mmCIF file of C-alpha atoms in Angstrom:
data_model
loop_
_atom_site.group_PDB
_atom_site.id
_atom_site.type_symbol
_atom_site.label_atom_id
_atom_site.label_comp_id
_atom_site.label_asym_id
_atom_site.label_seq_id
_atom_site.Cartn_x
_atom_site.Cartn_y
_atom_site.Cartn_z
ATOM 1 C CA UNK W 178 -101.780 21.526 50.032
ATOM 2 C CA UNK W 179 -102.838 24.879 48.614
ATOM 3 C CA UNK W 180 -103.069 25.403 44.876
ATOM 4 C CA UNK W 181 -100.332 27.385 43.224
ATOM 5 C CA UNK W 182 -101.560 30.614 41.651
ATOM 6 C CA UNK W 183 -99.986 31.227 38.252
ATOM 7 C CA UNK W 184 -99.661 34.916 37.428
ATOM 8 C CA UNK W 185 -101.525 35.884 34.264
ATOM 9 C CA UNK W 186 -100.997 38.707 31.853
ATOM 10 C CA UNK W 187 -103.182 41.675 32.687
ATOM 11 C CA UNK W 188 -105.846 42.927 30.310
ATOM 12 C CA UNK W 189 -103.963 46.201 29.945
ATOM 13 C CA UNK W 190 -100.806 44.366 28.868
ATOM 14 C CA UNK W 191 -102.776 42.450 26.256
ATOM 15 C CA UNK W 192 -104.307 45.670 24.918
ATOM 16 C CA UNK W 193 -100.947 47.450 24.938
ATOM 17 C CA UNK W 194 -99.203 44.698 22.982
ATOM 18 C CA UNK W 195 -102.069 44.047 20.546
ATOM 19 C CA UNK W 196 -101.185 44.423 16.882
ATOM 20 C CA UNK W 197 -104.049 44.634 14.363
ATOM 21 C CA UNK W 198 -103.933 42.252 11.373
ATOM 22 C CA UNK W 199 -102.034 43.610 8.370
ATOM 23 C CA UNK W 200 -105.174 43.622 6.228
ATOM 24 C CA UNK W 201 -106.748 46.297 8.460
ATOM 25 C CA UNK W 202 -103.753 48.643 8.501
ATOM 26 C CA UNK W 203 -104.738 50.585 5.322
ATOM 27 C CA UNK W 204 -108.200 51.313 6.752
ATOM 28 C CA UNK W 205 -106.667 52.349 10.070
ATOM 29 C CA UNK W 206 -104.251 54.668 8.231
ATOM 30 C CA UNK W 207 -107.087 56.272 6.239
ATOM 31 C CA UNK W 208 -109.217 56.667 9.369
ATOM 32 C CA UNK W 209 -106.276 58.252 11.207
ATOM 33 C CA UNK W 210 -105.740 60.654 8.290
ATOM 34 C CA UNK W 211 -109.411 61.638 8.335
ATOM 35 C CA UNK W 212 -109.426 62.179 12.106
ATOM 36 C CA UNK W 213 -106.203 64.173 11.855
ATOM 37 C CA UNK W 214 -107.585 66.455 9.132
ATOM 38 C CA UNK W 215 -110.806 66.946 11.072
ATOM 39 C CA UNK W 216 -108.818 67.759 14.204
ATOM 40 C CA UNK W 217 -106.678 70.311 12.346
ATOM 41 C CA UNK W 218 -109.806 71.937 10.942
ATOM 42 C CA UNK W 219 -111.440 72.020 14.376
ATOM 43 C CA UNK W 220 -108.413 73.730 15.924
ATOM 44 C CA UNK W 221 -107.935 76.218 13.110
ATOM 45 C CA UNK W 222 -111.439 77.213 12.010
ATOM 46 C CA UNK W 223 -114.375 78.195 14.169
ATOM 47 C CA UNK W 224 -117.401 75.979 13.630
ATOM 48 C CA UNK W 225 -115.470 73.251 11.824
ATOM 49 C CA UNK W 226 -115.891 70.785 14.690
ATOM 50 C CA UNK W 227 -119.685 71.067 14.562
ATOM 51 C CA UNK W 228 -121.195 67.576 14.004
ATOM 52 C CA UNK W 229 -123.256 69.004 11.154
ATOM 53 C CA UNK W 230 -120.017 69.433 9.181
ATOM 54 C CA UNK W 231 -119.544 65.642 9.275
ATOM 55 C CA UNK W 232 -123.156 65.036 8.267
ATOM 56 C CA UNK W 233 -122.783 67.556 5.440
ATOM 57 C CA UNK W 234 -119.798 65.571 4.173
ATOM 58 C CA UNK W 235 -122.115 62.587 3.737
ATOM 59 C CA UNK W 236 -124.800 64.715 2.070
ATOM 60 C CA UNK W 237 -122.427 66.421 -0.367
ATOM 61 C CA UNK W 238 -120.613 63.209 -1.303
ATOM 62 C CA UNK W 239 -123.451 60.669 -1.314
ATOM 63 C CA UNK W 240 -123.163 60.076 -5.065
ATOM 64 C CA UNK W 241 -119.380 59.603 -4.853
ATOM 65 C CA UNK W 242 -119.774 57.111 -1.988
ATOM 66 C CA UNK W 243 -122.073 54.944 -4.120
ATOM 67 C CA UNK W 244 -119.742 55.305 -7.101
ATOM 68 C CA UNK W 245 -116.817 54.237 -4.908
ATOM 69 C CA UNK W 246 -118.704 51.124 -3.770
ATOM 70 C CA UNK W 247 -119.120 49.913 -7.354
ATOM 71 C CA UNK W 248 -115.510 50.769 -8.183
ATOM 72 C CA UNK W 249 -114.321 48.780 -5.153
ATOM 73 C CA UNK W 250 -115.907 45.594 -6.506
ATOM 74 C CA UNK W 251 -114.199 46.080 -9.868
ATOM 75 C CA UNK W 252 -110.748 46.937 -8.494
ATOM 76 C CA UNK W 253 -110.881 43.992 -6.071
ATOM 77 C CA UNK W 254 -110.904 41.693 -9.111
ATOM 78 C CA UNK W 255 -107.905 43.520 -10.576
ATOM 79 C CA UNK W 256 -110.008 45.454 -13.088
ATOM 80 C CA UNK W 257 -110.903 49.095 -13.650
ATOM 81 C CA UNK W 258 -114.025 50.940 -14.798
ATOM 82 C CA UNK W 259 -113.462 54.250 -16.550
ATOM 83 C CA UNK W 260 -117.062 54.588 -17.732
ATOM 84 C CA UNK W 261 -118.727 55.406 -14.414
ATOM 85 C CA UNK W 262 -118.429 59.205 -14.656
ATOM 86 C CA UNK W 263 -120.092 59.214 -18.072
ATOM 87 C CA UNK W 264 -122.782 56.833 -16.814
ATOM 88 C CA UNK W 265 -123.505 59.307 -14.005
ATOM 89 C CA UNK W 266 -123.962 62.084 -16.590
ATOM 90 C CA UNK W 267 -126.110 59.825 -18.791
ATOM 91 C CA UNK W 268 -128.265 58.951 -15.771
ATOM 92 C CA UNK W 269 -128.921 62.613 -14.994
ATOM 93 C CA UNK W 270 -129.865 63.246 -18.622
ATOM 94 C CA UNK W 271 -132.214 60.251 -18.831
ATOM 95 C CA UNK W 272 -133.893 61.259 -15.572
ATOM 96 C CA UNK W 273 -134.275 64.897 -16.591
ATOM 97 C CA UNK W 274 -135.453 64.152 -20.154
ATOM 98 C CA UNK W 275 -137.977 61.460 -19.221
ATOM 99 C CA UNK W 276 -139.441 63.661 -16.490
ATOM 100 C CA UNK W 277 -139.666 66.528 -18.974
ATOM 101 C CA UNK W 278 -141.561 64.180 -21.332
ATOM 102 C CA UNK W 279 -144.105 63.478 -18.583
ATOM 103 C CA UNK W 280 -142.930 60.043 -17.432
ATOM 104 C CA UNK W 281 -143.759 58.819 -13.950
ATOM 105 C CA UNK W 282 -140.832 59.514 -11.582
ATOM 106 C CA UNK W 283 -140.651 55.823 -10.712
ATOM 107 C CA UNK W 284 -140.578 54.791 -14.364
ATOM 108 C CA UNK W 285 -137.801 57.330 -14.886
ATOM 109 C CA UNK W 286 -135.823 55.886 -11.963
ATOM 110 C CA UNK W 287 -136.316 52.369 -13.347
ATOM 111 C CA UNK W 288 -135.088 53.440 -16.793
ATOM 112 C CA UNK W 289 -131.975 55.026 -15.289
ATOM 113 C CA UNK W 290 -131.070 51.970 -13.198
ATOM 114 C CA UNK W 291 -131.756 49.585 -16.087
ATOM 115 C CA UNK W 292 -129.549 51.593 -18.468
ATOM 116 C CA UNK W 293 -126.561 51.618 -16.123
ATOM 117 C CA UNK W 294 -126.964 47.915 -15.344
ATOM 118 C CA UNK W 295 -127.142 46.943 -19.043
ATOM 119 C CA UNK W 296 -124.051 49.018 -19.871
ATOM 120 C CA UNK W 297 -122.174 47.315 -17.030
ATOM 121 C CA UNK W 298 -123.314 43.903 -18.288
ATOM 122 C CA UNK W 299 -122.090 44.640 -21.825
ATOM 123 C CA UNK W 300 -118.665 45.747 -20.604
ATOM 124 C CA UNK W 301 -118.383 42.722 -18.323
ATOM 125 C CA UNK W 302 -119.166 40.372 -21.215
ATOM 126 C CA UNK W 303 -116.600 42.080 -23.444
ATOM 127 C CA UNK W 304 -113.923 41.873 -20.756
ATOM 128 C CA UNK W 305 -114.388 38.228 -19.848
ATOM 129 C CA UNK W 306 -115.620 36.434 -22.961
ATOM 130 C CA UNK W 307 -113.748 38.491 -25.566
ATOM 131 C CA UNK W 308 -110.659 38.884 -23.380
ATOM 132 C CA UNK W 309 -110.549 42.664 -23.860
ATOM 133 C CA UNK W 310 -108.541 44.634 -21.333
ATOM 134 C CA UNK W 311 -110.796 46.385 -18.779
ATOM 135 C CA UNK W 312 -109.108 49.708 -19.547
ATOM 136 C CA UNK W 313 -110.072 49.504 -23.247
ATOM 137 C CA UNK W 314 -113.566 48.073 -22.747
ATOM 138 C CA UNK W 315 -114.564 50.638 -20.148
ATOM 139 C CA UNK W 316 -112.914 53.458 -22.114
ATOM 140 C CA UNK W 317 -115.249 52.519 -24.968
ATOM 141 C CA UNK W 318 -118.108 52.588 -22.454
ATOM 142 C CA UNK W 319 -116.984 56.055 -21.353
ATOM 143 C CA UNK W 320 -117.206 57.429 -24.918
ATOM 144 C CA UNK W 321 -120.486 55.612 -25.591
ATOM 145 C CA UNK W 322 -122.230 56.903 -22.459
ATOM 146 C CA UNK W 323 -120.920 60.441 -22.922
ATOM 147 C CA UNK W 324 -121.985 60.427 -26.567
ATOM 148 C CA UNK W 325 -125.488 59.307 -25.618
ATOM 149 C CA UNK W 326 -125.807 62.295 -23.274
ATOM 150 C CA UNK W 327 -125.139 64.647 -26.213
ATOM 151 C CA UNK W 328 -127.626 62.682 -28.311
ATOM 152 C CA UNK W 329 -130.327 63.302 -25.706
ATOM 153 C CA UNK W 330 -129.578 67.029 -25.445
ATOM 154 C CA UNK W 331 -126.664 69.434 -25.593
ATOM 155 C CA UNK W 332 -128.458 71.825 -23.260
ATOM 156 C CA UNK W 333 -128.964 71.562 -19.517
ATOM 157 C CA UNK W 334 -132.395 70.251 -18.511
ATOM 158 C CA UNK W 335 -133.848 71.343 -15.169
ATOM 159 C CA UNK W 336 -135.722 68.847 -12.993
ATOM 160 C CA UNK W 337 -138.970 70.339 -11.667
ATOM 161 C CA UNK W 338 -140.973 67.195 -10.948
ATOM 162 C CA UNK W 339 -142.658 67.484 -7.495
ATOM 163 C CA UNK W 340 -141.802 63.909 -6.492
ATOM 164 C CA UNK W 341 -138.118 64.390 -7.379
ATOM 165 C CA UNK W 342 -138.095 67.709 -5.549
ATOM 166 C CA UNK W 343 -139.590 66.013 -2.492
ATOM 167 C CA UNK W 344 -136.985 63.223 -2.631
ATOM 168 C CA UNK W 345 -134.187 65.762 -3.041
ATOM 169 C CA UNK W 346 -135.091 67.708 0.091
ATOM 170 C CA UNK W 347 -136.450 64.901 2.269
ATOM 171 C CA UNK W 348 -134.622 65.151 5.583
ATOM 172 C CA UNK W 349 -133.915 62.893 8.531
ATOM 173 C CA UNK W 350 -133.477 64.870 11.750
ATOM 174 C CA UNK W 351 -131.100 63.653 14.459
ATOM 175 C CA UNK W 352 -131.675 66.021 17.367
ATOM 176 C CA UNK W 353 -130.519 69.455 16.239
ATOM 177 C CA UNK W 354 -128.792 68.038 13.151
ATOM 178 C CA UNK W 355 -130.075 66.679 9.866
ATOM 179 C CA UNK W 356 -129.205 64.208 7.146
ATOM 180 C CA UNK W 357 -130.669 64.009 3.647
ATOM 181 C CA UNK W 358 -132.163 60.726 2.492
ATOM 182 C CA UNK W 359 -129.631 60.648 -0.340
ATOM 183 C CA UNK W 360 -126.921 60.178 2.295
ATOM 184 C CA UNK W 361 -128.977 57.463 4.000
ATOM 185 C CA UNK W 362 -129.227 55.611 0.669
ATOM 186 C CA UNK W 363 -125.456 55.918 0.214
ATOM 187 C CA UNK W 364 -124.751 54.508 3.678
ATOM 188 C CA UNK W 365 -127.238 51.670 3.105
ATOM 189 C CA UNK W 366 -125.388 50.843 -0.135
ATOM 190 C CA UNK W 367 -122.121 50.623 1.803
ATOM 191 C CA UNK W 368 -123.686 48.292 4.388
ATOM 192 C CA UNK W 369 -125.155 45.965 1.740
ATOM 193 C CA UNK W 370 -121.893 45.898 -0.234
ATOM 194 C CA UNK W 371 -119.845 45.178 2.892
ATOM 195 C CA UNK W 372 -122.136 42.258 3.732
ATOM 196 C CA UNK W 373 -121.920 40.862 0.193
ATOM 197 C CA UNK W 374 -118.123 40.975 0.164
ATOM 198 C CA UNK W 375 -117.681 39.578 3.661
ATOM 199 C CA UNK W 376 -120.483 37.037 4.012
ATOM 200 C CA UNK W 377 -121.403 35.645 0.601
ATOM 201 C CA UNK W 378 -119.831 33.195 -1.843
ATOM 202 C CA UNK W 379 -119.886 35.903 -4.501
ATOM 203 C CA UNK W 380 -117.827 38.197 -2.281
ATOM 204 C CA UNK W 381 -115.262 35.527 -1.482
ATOM 205 C CA UNK W 382 -114.952 34.758 -5.200
ATOM 206 C CA UNK W 383 -114.300 38.458 -5.895
ATOM 207 C CA UNK W 384 -111.326 38.370 -3.524
ATOM 208 C CA UNK W 385 -110.128 35.050 -4.965
ATOM 209 C CA UNK W 386 -110.130 36.407 -8.532
ATOM 210 C CA UNK W 387 -108.164 39.474 -7.444
ATOM 211 C CA UNK W 388 -105.665 37.289 -5.606
ATOM 212 C CA UNK W 389 -105.086 34.834 -8.458
ATOM 213 C CA UNK W 390 -107.656 34.285 -11.192
ATOM 214 C CA UNK W 391 -106.048 31.063 -12.466
ATOM 215 C CA UNK W 392 -106.125 29.549 -8.988
ATOM 216 C CA UNK W 393 -109.752 30.600 -8.568
ATOM 217 C CA UNK W 394 -110.654 28.747 -11.776
ATOM 218 C CA UNK W 395 -108.774 25.625 -10.653
ATOM 219 C CA UNK W 396 -110.716 25.736 -7.374
ATOM 220 C CA UNK W 397 -113.950 25.509 -9.351
ATOM 221 C CA UNK W 398 -115.177 28.982 -8.443
ATOM 222 C CA UNK W 399 -117.631 30.783 -10.725
ATOM 223 C CA UNK W 400 -115.066 33.125 -12.210
ATOM 224 C CA UNK W 401 -117.010 34.058 -15.359
ATOM 225 C CA UNK W 402 -120.244 34.974 -13.569
ATOM 226 C CA UNK W 403 -118.355 36.891 -10.886
ATOM 227 C CA UNK W 404 -116.190 38.908 -13.293
ATOM 228 C CA UNK W 405 -119.223 39.912 -15.322
ATOM 229 C CA UNK W 406 -121.170 40.488 -12.102
ATOM 230 C CA UNK W 407 -118.759 43.064 -10.683
ATOM 231 C CA UNK W 408 -119.181 45.222 -13.798
ATOM 232 C CA UNK W 409 -122.952 44.840 -13.552
ATOM 233 C CA UNK W 410 -122.694 46.045 -9.940
ATOM 234 C CA UNK W 411 -120.453 48.918 -11.018
ATOM 235 C CA UNK W 412 -122.915 49.938 -13.732
ATOM 236 C CA UNK W 413 -125.842 49.752 -11.303
ATOM 237 C CA UNK W 414 -123.954 51.797 -8.692
ATOM 238 C CA UNK W 415 -122.982 54.372 -11.349
ATOM 239 C CA UNK W 416 -126.624 54.798 -12.388
ATOM 240 C CA UNK W 417 -127.722 55.003 -8.738
ATOM 241 C CA UNK W 418 -124.988 57.593 -8.150
ATOM 242 C CA UNK W 419 -126.339 59.460 -11.171
ATOM 243 C CA UNK W 420 -129.792 59.542 -9.593
ATOM 244 C CA UNK W 421 -128.348 60.830 -6.325
ATOM 245 C CA UNK W 422 -126.365 63.445 -8.264
ATOM 246 C CA UNK W 423 -129.533 64.485 -10.126
ATOM 247 C CA UNK W 424 -131.311 64.846 -6.786
ATOM 248 C CA UNK W 425 -128.367 66.857 -5.456
ATOM 249 C CA UNK W 426 -128.130 69.266 -8.397
ATOM 250 C CA UNK W 427 -131.712 68.971 -9.799
ATOM 251 C CA UNK W 428 -130.662 69.040 -13.425
ATOM 252 C CA UNK W 429 -129.334 66.892 -16.227
ATOM 253 C CA UNK W 430 -126.350 68.021 -18.241
ATOM 254 C CA UNK W 431 -124.056 66.300 -20.719
ATOM 255 C CA UNK W 432 -121.094 67.991 -19.005
ATOM 256 C CA UNK W 433 -121.874 66.617 -15.559
ATOM 257 C CA UNK W 434 -119.385 64.304 -13.792
ATOM 258 C CA UNK W 435 -116.422 64.859 -16.110
ATOM 259 C CA UNK W 436 -113.475 63.194 -14.355
ATOM 260 C CA UNK W 437 -115.651 61.770 -11.573
ATOM 261 C CA UNK W 438 -114.389 58.266 -12.367
ATOM 262 C CA UNK W 439 -110.920 59.450 -11.342
ATOM 263 C CA UNK W 440 -112.275 60.762 -8.046
ATOM 264 C CA UNK W 441 -113.854 57.359 -7.404
ATOM 265 C CA UNK W 442 -110.612 55.521 -8.188
ATOM 266 C CA UNK W 443 -108.655 57.911 -5.955
ATOM 267 C CA UNK W 444 -111.105 57.390 -3.074
ATOM 268 C CA UNK W 445 -110.896 53.591 -3.403
ATOM 269 C CA UNK W 446 -107.089 53.595 -3.450
ATOM 270 C CA UNK W 447 -106.828 56.066 -0.557
ATOM 271 C CA UNK W 448 -109.246 53.771 1.274
ATOM 272 C CA UNK W 449 -106.678 50.976 1.090
ATOM 273 C CA UNK W 450 -107.830 48.818 -1.826
ATOM 274 C CA UNK W 451 -104.934 47.410 -3.842
ATOM 275 C CA UNK W 452 -105.000 48.364 -7.526
ATOM 276 C CA UNK W 453 -103.764 44.857 -8.324
ATOM 277 C CA UNK W 454 -106.845 43.410 -6.615
ATOM 278 C CA UNK W 455 -107.463 40.863 -3.901
ATOM 279 C CA UNK W 456 -107.424 43.190 -0.909
ATOM 280 C CA UNK W 457 -109.653 46.028 0.216
ATOM 281 C CA UNK W 458 -112.941 46.959 1.885
ATOM 282 C CA UNK W 459 -115.871 49.193 0.965
ATOM 283 C CA UNK W 460 -115.607 50.810 4.401
ATOM 284 C CA UNK W 461 -112.136 51.951 3.372
ATOM 285 C CA UNK W 462 -113.600 53.445 0.188
ATOM 286 C CA UNK W 463 -116.163 55.309 2.307
ATOM 287 C CA UNK W 464 -113.316 56.731 4.393
ATOM 288 C CA UNK W 465 -111.442 57.621 1.202
ATOM 289 C CA UNK W 466 -114.426 59.642 -0.031
ATOM 290 C CA UNK W 467 -114.663 61.384 3.347
ATOM 291 C CA UNK W 468 -110.953 62.260 3.215
ATOM 292 C CA UNK W 469 -111.426 63.874 -0.211
ATOM 293 C CA UNK W 470 -114.536 65.638 1.071
ATOM 294 C CA UNK W 471 -112.862 67.012 4.175
ATOM 295 C CA UNK W 472 -109.998 68.382 2.058
ATOM 296 C CA UNK W 473 -112.569 70.355 0.039
ATOM 297 C CA UNK W 474 -114.202 71.532 3.267
ATOM 298 C CA UNK W 475 -110.871 72.669 4.717
ATOM 299 C CA UNK W 476 -110.112 74.695 1.582
ATOM 300 C CA UNK W 477 -113.641 76.147 1.673
ATOM 301 C CA UNK W 478 -113.257 77.198 5.331
ATOM 302 C CA UNK W 479 -109.844 78.694 4.613
ATOM 303 C CA UNK W 480 -111.174 80.946 1.866
ATOM 304 C CA UNK W 481 -107.738 81.988 0.575
ATOM 305 C CA UNK W 482 -106.816 78.850 -1.381
ATOM 306 C CA UNK W 483 -107.969 78.203 -4.938
ATOM 307 C CA UNK W 484 -109.967 75.106 -5.827
ATOM 308 C CA UNK W 485 -107.062 73.652 -7.822
ATOM 309 C CA UNK W 486 -105.379 72.842 -4.498
ATOM 310 C CA UNK W 487 -107.963 70.079 -4.110
ATOM 311 C CA UNK W 488 -106.487 68.313 -7.152
ATOM 312 C CA UNK W 489 -102.922 68.895 -6.019
ATOM 313 C CA UNK W 490 -103.513 67.485 -2.523
ATOM 314 C CA UNK W 491 -105.547 64.567 -3.915
ATOM 315 C CA UNK W 492 -102.715 63.732 -6.317
ATOM 316 C CA UNK W 493 -100.126 63.808 -3.545
ATOM 317 C CA UNK W 494 -102.272 61.616 -1.282
ATOM 318 C CA UNK W 495 -102.922 59.134 -4.082
ATOM 319 C CA UNK W 496 -99.228 58.921 -4.894
ATOM 320 C CA UNK W 497 -98.342 58.427 -1.229
ATOM 321 C CA UNK W 498 -100.868 55.605 -0.773
ATOM 322 C CA UNK W 499 -99.768 53.843 -3.967
ATOM 323 C CA UNK W 500 -96.121 53.974 -2.858
ATOM 324 C CA UNK W 501 -97.034 52.650 0.605
ATOM 325 C CA UNK W 502 -99.045 49.839 -1.015
ATOM 326 C CA UNK W 503 -96.069 48.907 -3.192
ATOM 327 C CA UNK W 504 -93.685 48.755 -0.235
ATOM 328 C CA UNK W 505 -96.214 46.737 1.798
ATOM 329 C CA UNK W 506 -96.757 44.157 -0.953
ATOM 330 C CA UNK W 507 -93.028 43.808 -1.584
ATOM 331 C CA UNK W 508 -92.367 43.295 2.113
ATOM 332 C CA UNK W 509 -95.026 40.605 2.399
ATOM 333 C CA UNK W 510 -93.720 38.903 -0.762
#
């Protein structure tokens, strides 16, 4: 007696009916928006579809990518860090001033990273152990860091150190195209952060705190160390972003990075991270930065629109993503 052959669903039918998990939908939406904007630019402007335009997005926004990584950790716990823009400015001033004083470039880099990390640690301790709202604690950090930049100098300080100049212009060639090492550092930061959030106990605790801090404590998770740790990471990323910004602009100035913390928050939210915490990915934040960058590039290629349109479009996008997040969370509830 021959065996009965049971018809099976074809691979194409499985692909056609596949629905991605809800947690990936924000990233998919941001990626689709980026691809759509790039496609519009490619159809409308000559030269926009050149691969170097994409690589230039990474070069021009390397510091914001790193800043967005640190902000993602903080927002995932349900917090906020308003100090990062001022820490970027302080980092450029420390780097420029110490190099002007004759410090070794590596000692200068160490001083910058240590300063940002210590500021993040102090804010994390205030937030957790003194139960101060993140908005207030990091607002104090914003004023402190910005004030320290004026204390160092009220004038712009140029960076002329040969080692810094070499780092600023060091290039990785990919065929006929190129990528600065600052962009490579930014991408490496994204990879490390994605691994930490996805594959380590610390990362899982970050998500647990954002989901429900009380439940995380009842589960015996290290809530205190993790909450302080995310602000340490944010401070470190802000100082690293400041170094990348100093390499990008080759100067220190107390007026650098005013409002950059808002750009970082906007990129993280556009990338799909919930402001209430518990859900989001650093890859989404990377896409959010690229969306903001491609908007600037589109306006630059157009040549007839003023720069204030960047703020208007960013505000509209941010509002749209926040509204979509609210509807999505209500529906799931």
